[in-house]
Coordinates of C-alpha atoms in Angstrom, one line a residue:
X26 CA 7.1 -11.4 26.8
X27 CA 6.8 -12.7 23.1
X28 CA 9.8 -11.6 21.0
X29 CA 8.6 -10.6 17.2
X30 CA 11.0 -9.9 13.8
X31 CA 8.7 -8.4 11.2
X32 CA 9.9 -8.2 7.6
X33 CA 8.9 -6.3 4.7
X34 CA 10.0 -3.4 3.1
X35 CA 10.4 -1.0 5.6
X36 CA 12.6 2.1 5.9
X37 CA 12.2 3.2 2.1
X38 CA 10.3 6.3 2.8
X39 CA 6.9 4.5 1.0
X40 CA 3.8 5.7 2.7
X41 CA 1.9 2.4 1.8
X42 CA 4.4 0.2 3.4
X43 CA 5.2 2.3 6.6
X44 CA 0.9 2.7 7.0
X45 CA 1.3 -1.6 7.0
X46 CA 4.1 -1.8 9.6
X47 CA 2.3 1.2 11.8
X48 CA -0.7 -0.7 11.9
X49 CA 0.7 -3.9 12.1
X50 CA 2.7 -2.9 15.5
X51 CA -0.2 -1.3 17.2
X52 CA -2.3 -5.1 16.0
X53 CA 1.0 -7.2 17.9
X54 CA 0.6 -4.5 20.9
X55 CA -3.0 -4.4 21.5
X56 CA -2.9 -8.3 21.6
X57 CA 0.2 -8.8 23.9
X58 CA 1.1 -5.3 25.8
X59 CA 4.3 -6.2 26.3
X60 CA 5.8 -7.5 22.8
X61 CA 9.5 -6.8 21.5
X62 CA 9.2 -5.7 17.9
X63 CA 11.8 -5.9 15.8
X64 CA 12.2 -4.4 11.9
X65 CA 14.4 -5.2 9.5
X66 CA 14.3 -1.8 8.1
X67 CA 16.4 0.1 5.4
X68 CA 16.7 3.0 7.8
X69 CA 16.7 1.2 11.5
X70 CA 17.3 4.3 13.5
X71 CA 14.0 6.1 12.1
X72 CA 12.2 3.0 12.5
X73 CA 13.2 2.6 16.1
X74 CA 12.5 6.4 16.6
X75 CA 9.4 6.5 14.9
X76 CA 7.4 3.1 16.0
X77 CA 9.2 2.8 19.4
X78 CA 10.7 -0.7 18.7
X79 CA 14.3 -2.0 17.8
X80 CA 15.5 -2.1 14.0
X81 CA 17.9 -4.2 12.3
X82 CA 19.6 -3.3 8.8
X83 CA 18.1 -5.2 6.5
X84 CA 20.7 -6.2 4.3
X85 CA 23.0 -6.8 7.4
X86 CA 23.0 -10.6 7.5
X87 CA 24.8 -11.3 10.7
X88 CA 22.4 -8.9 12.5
X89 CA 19.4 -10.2 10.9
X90 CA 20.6 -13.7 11.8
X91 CA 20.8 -12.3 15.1
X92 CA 17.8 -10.4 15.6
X93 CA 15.7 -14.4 14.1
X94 CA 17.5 -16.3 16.6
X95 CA 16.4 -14.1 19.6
X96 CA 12.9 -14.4 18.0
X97 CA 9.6 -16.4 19.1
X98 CA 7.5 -15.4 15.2
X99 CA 8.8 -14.0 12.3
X100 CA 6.1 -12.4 10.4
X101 CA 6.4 -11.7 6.9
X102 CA 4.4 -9.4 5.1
X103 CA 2.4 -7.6 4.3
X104 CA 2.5 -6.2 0.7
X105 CA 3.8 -7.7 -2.2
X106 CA 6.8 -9.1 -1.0
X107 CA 6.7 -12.5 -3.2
X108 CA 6.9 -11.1 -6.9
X109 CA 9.2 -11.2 -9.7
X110 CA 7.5 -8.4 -11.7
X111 CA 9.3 -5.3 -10.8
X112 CA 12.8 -7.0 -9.7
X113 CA 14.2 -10.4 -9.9
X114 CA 16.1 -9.6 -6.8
X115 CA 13.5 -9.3 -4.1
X116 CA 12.0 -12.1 -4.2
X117 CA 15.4 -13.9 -3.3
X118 CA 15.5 -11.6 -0.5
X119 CA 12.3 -12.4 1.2
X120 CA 12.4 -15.9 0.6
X121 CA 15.9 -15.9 2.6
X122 CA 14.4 -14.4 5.4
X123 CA 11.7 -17.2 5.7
X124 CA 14.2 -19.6 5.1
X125 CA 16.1 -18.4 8.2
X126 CA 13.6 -18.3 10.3
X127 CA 12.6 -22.0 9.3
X128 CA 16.2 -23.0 9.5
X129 CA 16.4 -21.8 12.9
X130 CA 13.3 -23.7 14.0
X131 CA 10.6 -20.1 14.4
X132 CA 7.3 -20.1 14.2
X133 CA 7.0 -17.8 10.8
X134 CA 3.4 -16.8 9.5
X135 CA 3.2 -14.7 6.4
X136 CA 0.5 -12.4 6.7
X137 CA -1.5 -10.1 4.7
X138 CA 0.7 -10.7 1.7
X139 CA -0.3 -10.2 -2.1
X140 CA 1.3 -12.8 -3.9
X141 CA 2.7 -12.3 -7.6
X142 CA 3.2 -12.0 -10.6
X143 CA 5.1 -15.0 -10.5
X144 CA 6.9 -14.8 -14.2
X145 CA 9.7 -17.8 -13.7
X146 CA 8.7 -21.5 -12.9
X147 CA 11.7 -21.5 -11.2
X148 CA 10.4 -18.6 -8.4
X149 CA 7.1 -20.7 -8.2
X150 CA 8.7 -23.5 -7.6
X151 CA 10.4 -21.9 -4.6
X152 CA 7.5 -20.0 -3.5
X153 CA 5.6 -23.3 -2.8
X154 CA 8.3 -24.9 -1.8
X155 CA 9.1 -22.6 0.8
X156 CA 5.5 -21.6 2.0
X157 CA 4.5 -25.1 2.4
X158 CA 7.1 -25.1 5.5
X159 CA 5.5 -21.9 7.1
X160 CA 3.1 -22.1 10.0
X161 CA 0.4 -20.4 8.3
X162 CA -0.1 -17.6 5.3
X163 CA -3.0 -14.9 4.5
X164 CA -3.0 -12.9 1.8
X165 CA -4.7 -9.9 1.0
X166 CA -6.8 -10.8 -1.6
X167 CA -8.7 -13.9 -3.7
X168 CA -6.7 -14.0 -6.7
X169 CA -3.1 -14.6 -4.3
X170 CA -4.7 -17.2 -3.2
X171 CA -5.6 -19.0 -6.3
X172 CA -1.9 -18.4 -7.7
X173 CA -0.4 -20.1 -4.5
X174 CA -3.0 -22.8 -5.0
X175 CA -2.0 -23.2 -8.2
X176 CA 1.9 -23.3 -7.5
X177 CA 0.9 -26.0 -5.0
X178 CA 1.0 -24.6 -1.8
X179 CA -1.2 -26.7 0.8
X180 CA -4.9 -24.9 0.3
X181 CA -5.5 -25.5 4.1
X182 CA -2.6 -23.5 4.9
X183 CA -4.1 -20.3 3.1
X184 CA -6.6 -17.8 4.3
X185 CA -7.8 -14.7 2.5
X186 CA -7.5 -11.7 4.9
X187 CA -6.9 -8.0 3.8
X188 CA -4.5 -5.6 3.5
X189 CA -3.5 -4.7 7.1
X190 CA -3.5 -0.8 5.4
X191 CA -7.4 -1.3 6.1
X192 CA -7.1 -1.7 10.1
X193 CA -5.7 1.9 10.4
X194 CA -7.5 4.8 12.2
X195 CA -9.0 7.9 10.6
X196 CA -6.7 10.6 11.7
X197 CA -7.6 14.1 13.1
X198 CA -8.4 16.6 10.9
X199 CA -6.1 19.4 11.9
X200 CA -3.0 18.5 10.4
X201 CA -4.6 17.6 6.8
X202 CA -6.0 21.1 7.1
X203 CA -2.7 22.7 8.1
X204 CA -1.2 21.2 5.0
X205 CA -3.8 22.4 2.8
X206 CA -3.5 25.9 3.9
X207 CA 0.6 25.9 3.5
X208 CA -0.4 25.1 0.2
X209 CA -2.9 27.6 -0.2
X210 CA -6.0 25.4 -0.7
X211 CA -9.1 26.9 0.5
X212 CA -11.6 24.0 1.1
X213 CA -15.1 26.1 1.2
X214 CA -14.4 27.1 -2.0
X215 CA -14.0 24.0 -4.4
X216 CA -14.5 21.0 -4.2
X217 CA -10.8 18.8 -4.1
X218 CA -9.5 15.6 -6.0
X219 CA -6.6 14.1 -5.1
X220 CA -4.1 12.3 -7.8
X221 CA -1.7 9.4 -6.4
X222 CA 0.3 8.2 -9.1
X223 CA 3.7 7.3 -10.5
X224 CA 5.9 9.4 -11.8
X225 CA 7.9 6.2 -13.8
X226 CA 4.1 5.7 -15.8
X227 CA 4.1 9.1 -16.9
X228 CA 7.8 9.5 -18.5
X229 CA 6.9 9.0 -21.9
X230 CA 5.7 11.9 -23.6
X231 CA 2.5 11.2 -24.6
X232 CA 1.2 10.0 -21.0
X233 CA 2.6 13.3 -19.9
X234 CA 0.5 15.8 -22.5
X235 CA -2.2 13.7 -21.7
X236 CA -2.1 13.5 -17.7
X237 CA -1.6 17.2 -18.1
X238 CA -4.9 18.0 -20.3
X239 CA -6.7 15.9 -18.1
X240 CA -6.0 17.5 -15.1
X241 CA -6.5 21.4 -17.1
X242 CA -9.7 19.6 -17.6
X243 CA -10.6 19.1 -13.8
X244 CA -9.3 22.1 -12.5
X245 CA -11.9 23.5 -14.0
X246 CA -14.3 23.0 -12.0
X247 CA -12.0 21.2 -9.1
X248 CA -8.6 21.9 -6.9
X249 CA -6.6 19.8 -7.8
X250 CA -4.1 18.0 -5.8
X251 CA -1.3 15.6 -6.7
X252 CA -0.6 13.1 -3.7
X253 CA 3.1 11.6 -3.4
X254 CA 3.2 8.0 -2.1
X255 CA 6.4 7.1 -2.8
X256 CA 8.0 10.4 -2.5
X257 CA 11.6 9.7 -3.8
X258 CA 9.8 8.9 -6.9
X259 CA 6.4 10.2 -7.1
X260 CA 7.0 13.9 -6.2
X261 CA 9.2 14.3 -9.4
X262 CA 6.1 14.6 -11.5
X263 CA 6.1 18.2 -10.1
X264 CA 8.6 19.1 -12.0
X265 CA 7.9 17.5 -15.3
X266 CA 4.3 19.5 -15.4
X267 CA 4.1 22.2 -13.1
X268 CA 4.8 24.8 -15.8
X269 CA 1.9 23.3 -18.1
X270 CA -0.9 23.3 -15.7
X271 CA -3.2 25.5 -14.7
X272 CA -3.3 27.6 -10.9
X273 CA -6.0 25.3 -9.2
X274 CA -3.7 22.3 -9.3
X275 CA -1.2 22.2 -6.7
X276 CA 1.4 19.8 -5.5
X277 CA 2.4 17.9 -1.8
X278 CA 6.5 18.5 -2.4
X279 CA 7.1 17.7 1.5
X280 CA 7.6 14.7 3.3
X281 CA 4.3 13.8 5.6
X282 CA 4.0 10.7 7.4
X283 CA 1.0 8.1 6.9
X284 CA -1.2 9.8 9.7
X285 CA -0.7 13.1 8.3
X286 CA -1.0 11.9 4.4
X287 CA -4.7 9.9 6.0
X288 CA -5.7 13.6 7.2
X289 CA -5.0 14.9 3.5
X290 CA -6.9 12.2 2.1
X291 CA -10.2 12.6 4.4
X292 CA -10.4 16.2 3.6
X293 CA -10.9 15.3 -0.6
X294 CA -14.3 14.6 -2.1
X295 CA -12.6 12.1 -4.7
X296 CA -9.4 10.4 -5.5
X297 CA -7.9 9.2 -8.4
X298 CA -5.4 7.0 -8.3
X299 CA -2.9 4.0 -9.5
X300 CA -0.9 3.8 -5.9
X301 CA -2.6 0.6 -4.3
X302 CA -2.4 2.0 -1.0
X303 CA -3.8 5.6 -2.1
X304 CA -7.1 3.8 -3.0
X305 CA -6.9 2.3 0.5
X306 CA -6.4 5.3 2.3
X307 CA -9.1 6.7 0.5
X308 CA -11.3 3.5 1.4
X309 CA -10.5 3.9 4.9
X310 CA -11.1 7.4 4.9
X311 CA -14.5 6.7 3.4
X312 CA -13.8 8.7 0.2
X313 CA -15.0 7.4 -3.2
X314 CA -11.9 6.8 -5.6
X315 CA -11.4 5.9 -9.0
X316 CA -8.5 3.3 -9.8
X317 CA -6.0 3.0 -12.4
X318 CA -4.3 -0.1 -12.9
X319 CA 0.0 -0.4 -13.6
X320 CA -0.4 -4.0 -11.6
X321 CA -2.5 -6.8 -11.4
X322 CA -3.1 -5.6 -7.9
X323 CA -4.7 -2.7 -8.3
X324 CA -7.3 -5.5 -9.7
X325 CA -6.9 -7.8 -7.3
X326 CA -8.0 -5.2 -4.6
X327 CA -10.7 -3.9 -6.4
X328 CA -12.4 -7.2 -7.6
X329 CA -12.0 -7.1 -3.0
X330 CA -14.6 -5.0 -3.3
X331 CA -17.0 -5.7 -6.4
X332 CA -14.8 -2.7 -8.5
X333 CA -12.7 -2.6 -11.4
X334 CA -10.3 0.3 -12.6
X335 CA -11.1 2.9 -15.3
X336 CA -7.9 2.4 -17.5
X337 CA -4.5 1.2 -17.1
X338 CA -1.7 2.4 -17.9
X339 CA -1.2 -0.1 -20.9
X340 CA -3.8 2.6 -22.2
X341 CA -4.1 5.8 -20.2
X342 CA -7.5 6.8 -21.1
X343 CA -8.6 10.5 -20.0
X344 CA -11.9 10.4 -22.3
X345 CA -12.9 7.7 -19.7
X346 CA -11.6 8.9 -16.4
X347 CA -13.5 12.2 -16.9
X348 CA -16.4 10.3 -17.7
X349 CA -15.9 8.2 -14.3
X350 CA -15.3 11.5 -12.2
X351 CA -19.2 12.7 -13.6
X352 CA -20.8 9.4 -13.1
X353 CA -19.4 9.2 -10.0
X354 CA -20.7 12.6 -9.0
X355 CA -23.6 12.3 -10.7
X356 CA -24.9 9.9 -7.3
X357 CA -21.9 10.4 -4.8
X358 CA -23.7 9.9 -1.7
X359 CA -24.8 6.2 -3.5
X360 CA -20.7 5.9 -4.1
X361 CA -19.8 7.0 -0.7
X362 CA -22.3 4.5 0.8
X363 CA -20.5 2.0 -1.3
X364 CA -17.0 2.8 -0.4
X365 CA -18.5 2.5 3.7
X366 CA -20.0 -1.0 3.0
X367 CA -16.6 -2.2 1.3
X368 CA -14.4 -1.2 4.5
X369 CA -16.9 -3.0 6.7
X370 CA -16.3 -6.2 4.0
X371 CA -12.5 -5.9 4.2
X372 CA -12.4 -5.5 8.1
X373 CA -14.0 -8.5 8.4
X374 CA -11.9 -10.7 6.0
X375 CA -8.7 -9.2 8.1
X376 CA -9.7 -10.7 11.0
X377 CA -8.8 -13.8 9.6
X378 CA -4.7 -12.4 10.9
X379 CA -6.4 -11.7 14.5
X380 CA -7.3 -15.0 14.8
X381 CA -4.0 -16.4 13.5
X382 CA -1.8 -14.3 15.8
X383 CA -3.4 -15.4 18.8
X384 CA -2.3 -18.7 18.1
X385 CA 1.0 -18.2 16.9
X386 CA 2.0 -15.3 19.8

């Protein structure tokens, strides 16, 4: 029986992260049946309930050192774990798990990672430092890999795979279409557009008027249907515009789980979005979607898939998302063909991690 630790960051209520760790167990169990998974997880008991394996506090250092001793692989990943962008914190963090495991004499593979920004020489010198020692490392996307090379990490220690978001299943329809009705969505009626955002991006006022005459504008002829990803966060955004928007936009203000957000997703005929993992859902559920940037990785998955996003949100530009949403209508079985052939291109670049488990497990 192989013994596995994964970390990331798990436990935080993020839909993209827990779709990564949901997908990544069921990859560990359908090559070794009989694997012990651990998590270090902000909220262990609900990981153990929910995936069926043990969880270890994350921040609980004697019981993570615990949990990497009893290990055979540490596997870090996937998301954007190595960054110094949006905290200078986490990136300690992860790099002391790695560190441990190395210390300790694990195999540790970091897979499916995106890697960056990298903002202080001193990080990147870490970073290479540190990943040169691993067993092996893919990342999710081209442009990781040409920061780590340029950092110095070893070239023939990189792969590029794809974000393991991209090996989950299509989920049943049912429960996207209970959801719907609670909210009182009729699908024969209108079309539907989804909107995965952040609430942070649209604190200023300005962003705010705009995202809400934009979305006046698409109700219209659309419902309308605003997506949380990261619920602590995103959901707020209900309450900053629900009084200034019209009847056919509504709002998810429940928790769902990633299975039951995928069912959501495949019931839309477009989303719009600046959550990385919302335009992967949307890929996976072979929906066309139109990105908007906060990150260079909302690039960095796009340029995946020969796409670029409509604004950012440097410059949130409404004039040309609503010209995106008619152009993309205007031949949306072309665009949906599209969306199809960029899945198939993604799963095969994430078998690079298949291959790399089975020699490391």
């Amino acid at each position: 029986m192989s013994r596995v630790v994964i970390s990331g960051f798990y436990g935080f209520n993020n839909i993209g992260d827990e779709a990564i760790l949901e997908t990544l167990i069921s990859k560990l169990r359908s090559l070794d049946s009989n694997v012990f998974i651990t998590v270090l997880s902000n909220n262990p008991e609900e990981t153990r309930v929910k995936y069926g394996v043990d969880a270890v506090k994350r921040h609980d250092v004697f019981k993570v050192m615990g949990a990497i001793r009893k290990t055979d692989l540490l596997l870090s990943g996937g998301g954007s774990l190595l960054q110094d962008d949006t905290s200078a914190r986490s990136i300690h963090y992860y790099l002391a798990i790695i560190k441990m495991g190395l210390m300790m004499r694990k195999k540790v593979f970091l897979i499916s990672n995106g890697i960056g920004p990298l903002n202080r020489e001193h990080n990147k010198k870490q970073v290479a430092k540190v990943l040169n020692k691993v067993k092996f490392t893919t990342v999710r996307d081209f442009n990781s890999k040409k920061l780590l090379e340029e950092i110095g990490v070893d070239v023939s220690k990189i792969a590029v795979s794809a974000d393991l978001v991209i090996d989950m299943e299509m989920q049943p329809l049912d429960s996207g279409s209970r959801i719907l009705t609670k909210l009182g969505i009729d699908r024969t009626k209108r079309k539907c557009i989804g909107i995965a955002i952040r609430q942070k991006d649209f604190r200023n006022q300005n962003n705010r008027d705009a995202l809400v005459r934009f979305v006046n504008h698409l109700s219209k002829d659309y419902t309308v249907l605003f997506i949380p990803f990261y619920f602590d966060d995103d959901a707020k955004i209900e309450m900053d515009i629900r009084h200034n928007v019209d009847g056919n936009v509504h709002f998810i203000s429940e928790r769902y789980d990633a299975d039951e957000v995928m069912s959501v997703i495949q019931h839309l005929d477009i989303l719009i979005g600046s959550r990385l993992h919302s335009l992967i859902f949307s890929l996976v559920a072979e929906v066309p979607f139109i990105g908007i940037s906060y990150d260079p990785k909302i690039e960095n998955f796009m340029e995946m898939i020969d796409m670029y996003p409509v604004c950012s949100m440097k410059q949130f530009d409404i004039e040309a998302l609503k010209e995106a949403v008619v152009t993309l209508e205007a031949d949306y079985e072309m665009n949906k063909r599209r969306i199809v052939e960029a899945k198939d291109v993604l799963k095969r670049h994430l078998r690079e991690n298949d291959s790399m488990l089975h020699k490391v497990l």
